[in-house]
Every structure is written in structure tokens, then in C-alpha cells.
Amino acid sequence: MHTSRRNFPSINTLSAFECAARHLNFTRAAEEMNLTQSAISRQIRDLELQLGVTLFERVRKRVVLTEAGARFLADARYLIEQTEGLVYRTMAAAKAEAMLSIATLPTFGSHWLAPRLPDFLAENPDLAINIESRWSPFAMQDQFIDVAVHFGRPIWAGATCHPLCAEMMVPVAAPSLVKLHRLNSAQKLVNTPLLHLQTRQTGWRDWFEQQGIENKEPFKGHRFDQFSMIIEAASAGMGAGLLPFYLIEQQVMQGSLKVIDPTPLNTEDAYFLAIPDDKAEKPGVVAFTKWIRKQIKNPVMHLDEVDSPIA
């Protein structure tokens, strides 16, 4: 059933509501939007009539959001952000033949993908790229994403997952920590401060069990919600981190981190390239898929090349 778009609030009206809700003051909202207070009040009143709900109420001479207003604010901000993103993506691609939107895990994007992207753009000079961080699967079609780097199992609704590589988690530490705790054997890690990833709570326990090393306190230590934080903490000597080798190639090559034991933790999860079924033939997606597979096959450094303190 077709609904007239006349029933939908304009982006200007939504922006006026969001601004008023952020300030909880119509006068400040008017100043920010370069409008009069009466214009803001009129837009809010029209929006309330259009929605059939009260968005603001006055309590002790203060303007506050109603429960319905608070709920609508979250959706309004999402629509505004989506509209802004659409405009900026279009502007960014104005002088490019095509735009490629990539979703990636945050640390993968900053430590692995971003440093290599100049090579990809050199091969595809007429392509503009848009990169967004994502933690878990989402509806790519709704967010204008062409391809996503995915970790876990090859499952993504509306998309096909193409394998990239397995994950190789290895224990690493700063040279200062290696010296302090005399980390010349994997066994010495039992008495070393450990750094944990909040979403991989059993990582260290699994690694010790795989190595046949008894550790009665494998969960003891500091916790972080991103690999990037663990990389920085480990480099600063805060503790030993269990990290994917591909994320720390540069740190190992530069000597700020040392691989304590090159035996990686075996996991059932892996990295995949998730491509929406309707984007599989898009030239930019085809080019990116070919390029990233080549990068995976030719790493900056192989794990068997590392200089481990274990003799």
C-alpha cells in the first residue's frame, strides 16, 4: 500500500526537533539553526500534530522530552545521520567513477587494511572509498555497504561469505617485559601479567591448554574491548597479549613487540569477505576482492620468520 510522502516529516523538521531535544531549549536551538524561536516552536508543533504525540512538555519552567519524544529522538537521529551519510558519500564520489563502501572490524581496519589501501587505490585510481567500523553482521543493503570484513562463521543474511584466512593468535610482549620476566619459555607466561579481550574471555586459557601448560589462574589480568588497546598496552609493557599475528606484523618487525612462542592458538573461527548477493558483480567489489586476497597471500611477514626468545 502506497503512503503519501506528504505524511513524512521533512529533514529540516527532524533537524529542528533533534536540535531542540539536544539543548532542551528552543531559544538555543533557534540560535544554532539560525531561525527564530517562533519558527522552531512552529516546526515542533507541526511535527507533534503530524505524529499524533506530544514530544515536549514543560516542567518547572523547563522544557523536557516526553517518553514518546525520547523514543522518537533516537529514530530521528538515525534518519539524520543516514541522510548526512548519503549526501557526503555522493559528494565524495562526485569526481570518481564509482564509490566502494567497506565495513570492517575496527582494529582490522586501522592496523591491517588502512596501511595497505594506498596500494589498492593506486591500482584503482577512479574509485572513491568509504570505510565504516562494524562489530557484527547487519543489513548491508539498508546501510549502503558493498562489502564487509567479517570474523566468525560464514553466516551473513543476504550475503555470501568468501574465506580470507584463519586467525593465528600468538602471545606477545614488549622487550622490557620479556627481560623483566625472563620470558625464554612459554611456561614463564604463567607468572606474567596477561591482557585479555573482553569478547575472547577464554583465549589465554585455551592457549595454555593447547600448549599443555597448567595455569590455575588463566583469567587473571587486565581486560580491554578492542585489540588495538591490547596492542598499545602490550607495547607499553603492561602485560603479555594474545593477538592475531596479522595485526602486529609492523610492531614485530620494528621490535616493539616480541612473539614469545610462535605456536598459534587454533580456533574454529576465521575471516571472511561478506558480499551482498546483489553487489557480487559490481566492478569495485570484484577489484577489492581480488586485491585483498592477494594481500592475504603475500603478508609483510610470515609467522615462521619471527625471532622468538624461546630457543
GROMACS .gro file of C-alpha atoms in nm:
model
  311
    1MET     CA    1   0.000   0.000   0.000
    2HIS     CA    2   0.146   0.334  -0.106
    3THR     CA    3   0.174   0.600   0.160
    4SER     CA    4   0.191   0.965   0.056
    5ARG     CA    5   0.527   1.118   0.138
    6ARG     CA    6   0.340   1.429   0.245
    7ASN     CA    7   0.280   1.239   0.570
    8PHE     CA    8   0.654   1.220   0.637
    9PRO     CA    9   0.836   1.496   0.827
   10SER     CA   10   1.097   1.687   0.627
   11ILE     CA   11   1.465   1.656   0.715
   12ASN     CA   12   1.455   2.023   0.823
   13THR     CA   13   1.176   1.948   1.069
   14LEU     CA   14   1.361   1.646   1.206
   15SER     CA   15   1.677   1.855   1.242
   16ALA     CA   16   1.484   2.123   1.433
   17PHE     CA   17   1.343   1.859   1.668
   18GLU     CA   18   1.683   1.697   1.723
   19CYS     CA   19   1.845   2.032   1.796
   20ALA     CA   20   1.570   2.132   2.040
   21ALA     CA   21   1.590   1.792   2.211
   22ARG     CA   22   1.969   1.817   2.241
   23HIS     CA   23   1.959   2.161   2.401
   24LEU     CA   24   1.622   2.119   2.577
   25ASN     CA   25   1.587   2.486   2.494
   26PHE     CA   26   1.406   2.629   2.195
   27THR     CA   27   1.597   2.956   2.205
   28ARG     CA   28   1.936   2.784   2.181
   29ALA     CA   29   1.806   2.557   1.908
   30ALA     CA   30   1.691   2.863   1.713
   31GLU     CA   31   2.034   3.025   1.751
   32GLU     CA   32   2.214   2.712   1.628
   33MET     CA   33   1.985   2.674   1.326
   34ASN     CA   34   1.977   3.047   1.251
   35LEU     CA   35   1.598   3.061   1.292
   36THR     CA   36   1.361   3.245   1.520
   37GLN     CA   37   1.229   3.080   1.834
   38SER     CA   38   0.876   3.101   1.695
   39ALA     CA   39   0.990   2.912   1.382
   40ILE     CA   40   1.133   2.630   1.597
   41SER     CA   41   0.818   2.621   1.808
   42ARG     CA   42   0.601   2.606   1.496
   43GLN     CA   43   0.804   2.317   1.348
   44ILE     CA   44   0.780   2.122   1.673
   45ARG     CA   45   0.406   2.185   1.699
   46ASP     CA   46   0.351   2.076   1.338
   47LEU     CA   47   0.561   1.764   1.398
   48GLU     CA   48   0.357   1.674   1.706
   49LEU     CA   49   0.034   1.715   1.508
   50GLN     CA   50   0.176   1.506   1.226
   51LEU     CA   51   0.284   1.225   1.462
   52GLY     CA   52  -0.014   1.249   1.692
   53VAL     CA   53   0.204   1.256   2.006
   54THR     CA   54   0.342   1.516   2.246
   55LEU     CA   55   0.720   1.538   2.216
   56PHE     CA   56   0.797   1.805   2.477
   57GLU     CA   57   0.639   1.921   2.798
   58ARG     CA   58   0.715   2.198   3.044
   59VAL     CA   59   0.819   2.101   3.395
   60ARG     CA   60   0.900   2.383   3.638
   61LYS     CA   61   0.966   2.630   3.357
   62ARG     CA   62   1.197   2.380   3.184
   63VAL     CA   63   1.139   2.201   2.854
   64VAL     CA   64   1.182   1.822   2.881
   65LEU     CA   65   1.125   1.534   2.644
   66THR     CA   66   0.823   1.313   2.696
   67GLU     CA   67   0.867   0.937   2.683
   68ALA     CA   68   0.739   0.939   2.325
   69GLY     CA   69   0.978   1.223   2.243
   70ALA     CA   70   1.277   1.031   2.381
   71ARG     CA   71   1.186   0.727   2.171
   72PHE     CA   72   1.139   0.936   1.857
   73LEU     CA   73   1.470   1.119   1.915
   74ALA     CA   74   1.674   0.800   1.864
   75ASP     CA   75   1.499   0.728   1.533
   76ALA     CA   76   1.522   1.091   1.420
   77ARG     CA   77   1.897   1.098   1.484
   78TYR     CA   78   1.939   0.776   1.287
   79LEU     CA   79   1.749   0.920   0.988
   80ILE     CA   80   1.952   1.243   1.003
   81GLU     CA   81   2.281   1.053   1.018
   82GLN     CA   82   2.174   0.832   0.726
   83THR     CA   83   2.080   1.136   0.520
   84GLU     CA   84   2.407   1.312   0.601
   85GLY     CA   85   2.598   0.998   0.508
   86LEU     CA   86   2.416   0.972   0.176
   87VAL     CA   87   2.493   1.336   0.092
   88TYR     CA   88   2.861   1.312   0.188
   89ARG     CA   89   2.910   0.982   0.003
   90THR     CA   90   2.757   1.137  -0.309
   91MET     CA   91   2.979   1.444  -0.278
   92ALA     CA   92   3.288   1.229  -0.220
   93ALA     CA   93   3.216   1.028  -0.533
   94ALA     CA   94   3.134   1.332  -0.746
   95LYS     CA   95   3.468   1.320  -0.927
   96ALA     CA   96   3.511   0.944  -0.909
   97GLU     CA   97   3.362   0.694  -1.147
   98ALA     CA   98   3.240   0.481  -0.858
   99MET     CA   99   3.214   0.461  -0.480
  100LEU     CA  100   3.304   0.150  -0.279
  101SER     CA  101   3.169   0.129   0.077
  102ILE     CA  102   3.354  -0.114   0.304
  103ALA     CA  103   3.256  -0.225   0.654
  104THR     CA  104   3.535  -0.364   0.866
  105LEU     CA  105   3.620  -0.469   1.218
  106PRO     CA  106   3.775  -0.162   1.391
  107THR     CA  107   4.126  -0.294   1.461
  108PHE     CA  108   4.144  -0.482   1.130
  109GLY     CA  109   4.058  -0.156   0.957
  110SER     CA  110   4.312   0.059   1.141
  111HIS     CA  111   4.605  -0.183   1.174
  112TRP     CA  112   4.580  -0.401   0.863
  113LEU     CA  113   4.352  -0.251   0.598
  114ALA     CA  114   4.420   0.124   0.615
  115PRO     CA  115   4.801   0.098   0.575
  116ARG     CA  116   4.752  -0.114   0.261
  117LEU     CA  117   4.475   0.089   0.097
  118PRO     CA  118   4.709   0.326  -0.092
  119ASP     CA  119   4.818   0.023  -0.295
  120PHE     CA  120   4.456  -0.062  -0.376
  121LEU     CA  121   4.377   0.297  -0.477
  122ALA     CA  122   4.689   0.312  -0.692
  123GLU     CA  123   4.551   0.015  -0.883
  124ASN     CA  124   4.202   0.169  -0.895
  125PRO     CA  125   4.253   0.548  -0.926
  126ASP     CA  126   3.896   0.618  -1.039
  127LEU     CA  127   3.746   0.462  -0.726
  128ALA     CA  128   3.649   0.652  -0.409
  129ILE     CA  129   3.615   0.451  -0.088
  130ASN     CA  130   3.405   0.485   0.224
  131ILE     CA  131   3.508   0.281   0.530
  132GLU     CA  132   3.292   0.221   0.836
  133SER     CA  133   3.361   0.020   1.151
  134ARG     CA  134   3.123  -0.259   1.245
  135TRP     CA  135   3.137  -0.520   1.519
  136SER     CA  136   2.878  -0.771   1.397
  137PRO     CA  137   2.660  -0.859   1.095
  138PHE     CA  138   2.398  -0.605   0.988
  139ALA     CA  139   2.170  -0.542   0.691
  140MET     CA  140   2.422  -0.414   0.436
  141GLN     CA  141   2.154  -0.318   0.186
  142ASP     CA  142   1.995  -0.081   0.439
  143GLN     CA  143   2.326   0.093   0.512
  144PHE     CA  144   2.466   0.116   0.157
  145ILE     CA  145   2.761  -0.118   0.225
  146ASP     CA  146   2.914  -0.304  -0.069
  147VAL     CA  147   3.144  -0.546   0.115
  148ALA     CA  148   3.227  -0.630   0.476
  149VAL     CA  149   3.521  -0.794   0.651
  150HIS     CA  150   3.365  -1.049   0.884
  151PHE     CA  151   3.514  -1.264   1.162
  152GLY     CA  152   3.345  -1.576   1.291
  153ARG     CA  153   3.145  -1.832   1.096
  154PRO     CA  154   3.049  -1.794   0.727
  155ILE     CA  155   2.695  -1.679   0.806
  156TRP     CA  156   2.550  -1.344   0.697
  157ALA     CA  157   2.188  -1.297   0.591
  158GLY     CA  158   2.154  -1.169   0.236
  159ALA     CA  159   2.525  -1.209   0.161
  160THR     CA  160   2.778  -1.472   0.059
  161CYS     CA  161   3.087  -1.518   0.279
  162HIS     CA  162   3.413  -1.578   0.094
  163PRO     CA  163   3.702  -1.717   0.305
  164LEU     CA  164   4.006  -1.495   0.355
  165CYS     CA  165   4.222  -1.659   0.621
  166ALA     CA  166   4.229  -1.838   0.952
  167GLU     CA  167   4.320  -1.647   1.264
  168MET     CA  168   4.663  -1.705   1.418
  169MET     CA  169   4.666  -1.581   1.778
  170VAL     CA  170   5.014  -1.568   1.930
  171PRO     CA  171   5.146  -1.449   2.268
  172VAL     CA  172   5.348  -1.128   2.250
  173ALA     CA  173   5.512  -0.886   2.490
  174ALA     CA  174   5.729  -0.576   2.489
  175PRO     CA  175   6.108  -0.637   2.507
  176SER     CA  176   6.111  -0.474   2.852
  177LEU     CA  177   5.857  -0.727   2.983
  178VAL     CA  178   6.044  -1.014   2.820
  179LYS     CA  179   6.357  -0.906   3.006
  180LEU     CA  180   6.177  -0.838   3.337
  181HIS     CA  181   6.005  -1.178   3.349
  182ARG     CA  182   6.281  -1.365   3.165
  183LEU     CA  183   6.032  -1.493   2.909
  184ASN     CA  184   6.255  -1.755   2.748
  185SER     CA  185   5.986  -2.022   2.761
  186ALA     CA  186   5.610  -2.041   2.722
  187GLN     CA  187   5.589  -2.174   3.079
  188LYS     CA  188   5.710  -1.835   3.210
  189LEU     CA  189   5.386  -1.674   3.085
  190VAL     CA  190   5.204  -1.837   3.378
  191ASN     CA  191   5.357  -1.577   3.612
  192THR     CA  192   5.333  -1.285   3.369
  193PRO     CA  193   5.054  -1.021   3.371
  194LEU     CA  194   4.805  -1.112   3.098
  195LEU     CA  195   4.596  -0.884   2.877
  196HIS     CA  196   4.252  -1.013   2.777
  197LEU     CA  197   3.999  -0.919   2.509
  198GLN     CA  198   3.651  -0.892   2.655
  199THR     CA  199   3.492  -1.079   2.364
  200ARG     CA  200   3.752  -1.360   2.382
  201GLN     CA  201   3.745  -1.435   2.754
  202THR     CA  202   3.878  -1.791   2.715
  203GLY     CA  203   4.164  -1.705   2.478
  204TRP     CA  204   4.453  -1.738   2.722
  205ARG     CA  205   4.305  -2.044   2.892
  206ASP     CA  206   4.265  -2.216   2.555
  207TRP     CA  207   4.621  -2.128   2.454
  208PHE     CA  208   4.771  -2.267   2.777
  209GLU     CA  209   4.563  -2.587   2.743
  210GLN     CA  210   4.673  -2.629   2.380
  211GLN     CA  211   5.036  -2.593   2.492
  212GLY     CA  212   4.986  -2.844   2.772
  213ILE     CA  213   5.078  -2.580   3.032
  214GLU     CA  214   4.897  -2.575   3.365
  215ASN     CA  215   4.778  -2.232   3.472
  216LYS     CA  216   4.537  -2.217   3.763
  217GLU     CA  217   4.456  -1.851   3.700
  218PRO     CA  218   4.427  -1.810   3.320
  219PHE     CA  219   4.158  -1.539   3.352
  220LYS     CA  220   4.358  -1.313   3.580
  221GLY     CA  221   4.476  -0.982   3.434
  222HIS     CA  222   4.355  -0.668   3.258
  223ARG     CA  223   4.067  -0.652   3.011
  224PHE     CA  224   4.008  -0.441   2.700
  225ASP     CA  225   3.727  -0.424   2.448
  226GLN     CA  226   3.945  -0.385   2.137
  227PHE     CA  227   4.260  -0.550   2.004
  228SER     CA  228   4.401  -0.204   1.928
  229MET     CA  229   4.405  -0.124   2.300
  230ILE     CA  230   4.580  -0.451   2.381
  231ILE     CA  231   4.843  -0.381   2.114
  232GLU     CA  232   4.920  -0.044   2.273
  233ALA     CA  233   4.911  -0.182   2.629
  234ALA     CA  234   5.140  -0.474   2.538
  235SER     CA  235   5.381  -0.241   2.356
  236ALA     CA  236   5.397  -0.027   2.671
  237GLY     CA  237   5.494  -0.329   2.882
  238MET     CA  238   5.164  -0.357   3.069
  239GLY     CA  239   5.142  -0.732   3.012
  240ALA     CA  240   5.151  -1.012   2.757
  241GLY     CA  241   4.883  -1.006   2.489
  242LEU     CA  242   4.735  -1.288   2.284
  243LEU     CA  243   4.695  -1.122   1.946
  244PRO     CA  244   4.627  -1.208   1.580
  245PHE     CA  245   4.967  -1.204   1.409
  246TYR     CA  246   4.841  -1.010   1.106
  247LEU     CA  247   4.758  -0.715   1.334
  248ILE     CA  248   5.107  -0.687   1.482
  249GLU     CA  249   5.334  -0.752   1.182
  250GLN     CA  250   5.469  -0.396   1.192
  251GLN     CA  251   5.526  -0.398   1.569
  252VAL     CA  252   5.714  -0.728   1.549
  253MET     CA  253   5.925  -0.607   1.256
  254GLN     CA  254   6.005  -0.282   1.437
  255GLY     CA  255   6.088  -0.463   1.761
  256SER     CA  256   5.825  -0.301   1.986
  257LEU     CA  257   5.667  -0.644   2.038
  258LYS     CA  258   5.823  -0.988   2.055
  259VAL     CA  259   5.644  -1.313   1.982
  260ILE     CA  260   5.701  -1.528   2.292
  261ASP     CA  261   5.602  -1.853   2.125
  262PRO     CA  262   5.519  -1.878   1.752
  263THR     CA  263   5.273  -2.164   1.811
  264PRO     CA  264   4.935  -2.006   1.729
  265LEU     CA  265   4.607  -2.072   1.906
  266ASN     CA  266   4.383  -2.286   1.687
  267THR     CA  267   4.025  -2.156   1.670
  268GLU     CA  268   3.716  -2.260   1.477
  269ASP     CA  269   3.653  -1.904   1.356
  270ALA     CA  270   3.809  -1.732   1.056
  271TYR     CA  271   3.799  -1.415   0.849
  272PHE     CA  272   3.562  -1.380   0.556
  273LEU     CA  273   3.465  -1.124   0.298
  274ALA     CA  274   3.086  -1.086   0.310
  275ILE     CA  275   2.940  -0.963  -0.018
  276PRO     CA  276   2.568  -0.885  -0.065
  277ASP     CA  277   2.417  -1.103  -0.333
  278ASP     CA  278   2.318  -0.800  -0.542
  279LYS     CA  279   2.671  -0.649  -0.529
  280ALA     CA  280   2.875  -0.952  -0.634
  281GLU     CA  281   2.930  -0.825  -0.991
  282LYS     CA  282   2.995  -0.462  -0.903
  283PRO     CA  283   3.337  -0.369  -1.055
  284GLY     CA  284   3.467  -0.213  -0.733
  285VAL     CA  285   3.370  -0.518  -0.530
  286VAL     CA  286   3.534  -0.752  -0.781
  287ALA     CA  287   3.854  -0.544  -0.776
  288PHE     CA  288   3.862  -0.523  -0.395
  289THR     CA  289   3.804  -0.897  -0.356
  290LYS     CA  290   4.089  -0.979  -0.593
  291TRP     CA  291   4.319  -0.727  -0.424
  292ILE     CA  292   4.257  -0.831  -0.063
  293ARG     CA  293   4.306  -1.198  -0.144
  294LYS     CA  294   4.643  -1.111  -0.298
  295GLN     CA  295   4.736  -0.916   0.015
  296ILE     CA  296   4.643  -1.209   0.240
  297LYS     CA  297   4.858  -1.447   0.034
  298ASN     CA  298   5.156  -1.211   0.046
  299PRO     CA  299   5.188  -1.085   0.407
  300VAL     CA  300   5.452  -0.835   0.514
  301MET     CA  301   5.597  -1.100   0.743
  302HIS     CA  302   5.539  -1.473   0.792
  303LEU     CA  303   5.498  -1.617   1.139
  304ASP     CA  304   5.781  -1.865   1.083
  305GLU     CA  305   6.015  -1.572   1.024
  306VAL     CA  306   5.981  -1.422   1.372
  307ASP     CA  307   6.269  -1.407   1.617
  308SER     CA  308   6.128  -1.570   1.932
  309PRO     CA  309   6.305  -1.552   2.270
  310ILE     CA  310   6.238  -1.926   2.304
  311ALA     CA  311   6.546  -2.110   2.187
   0.00000   0.00000   0.00000
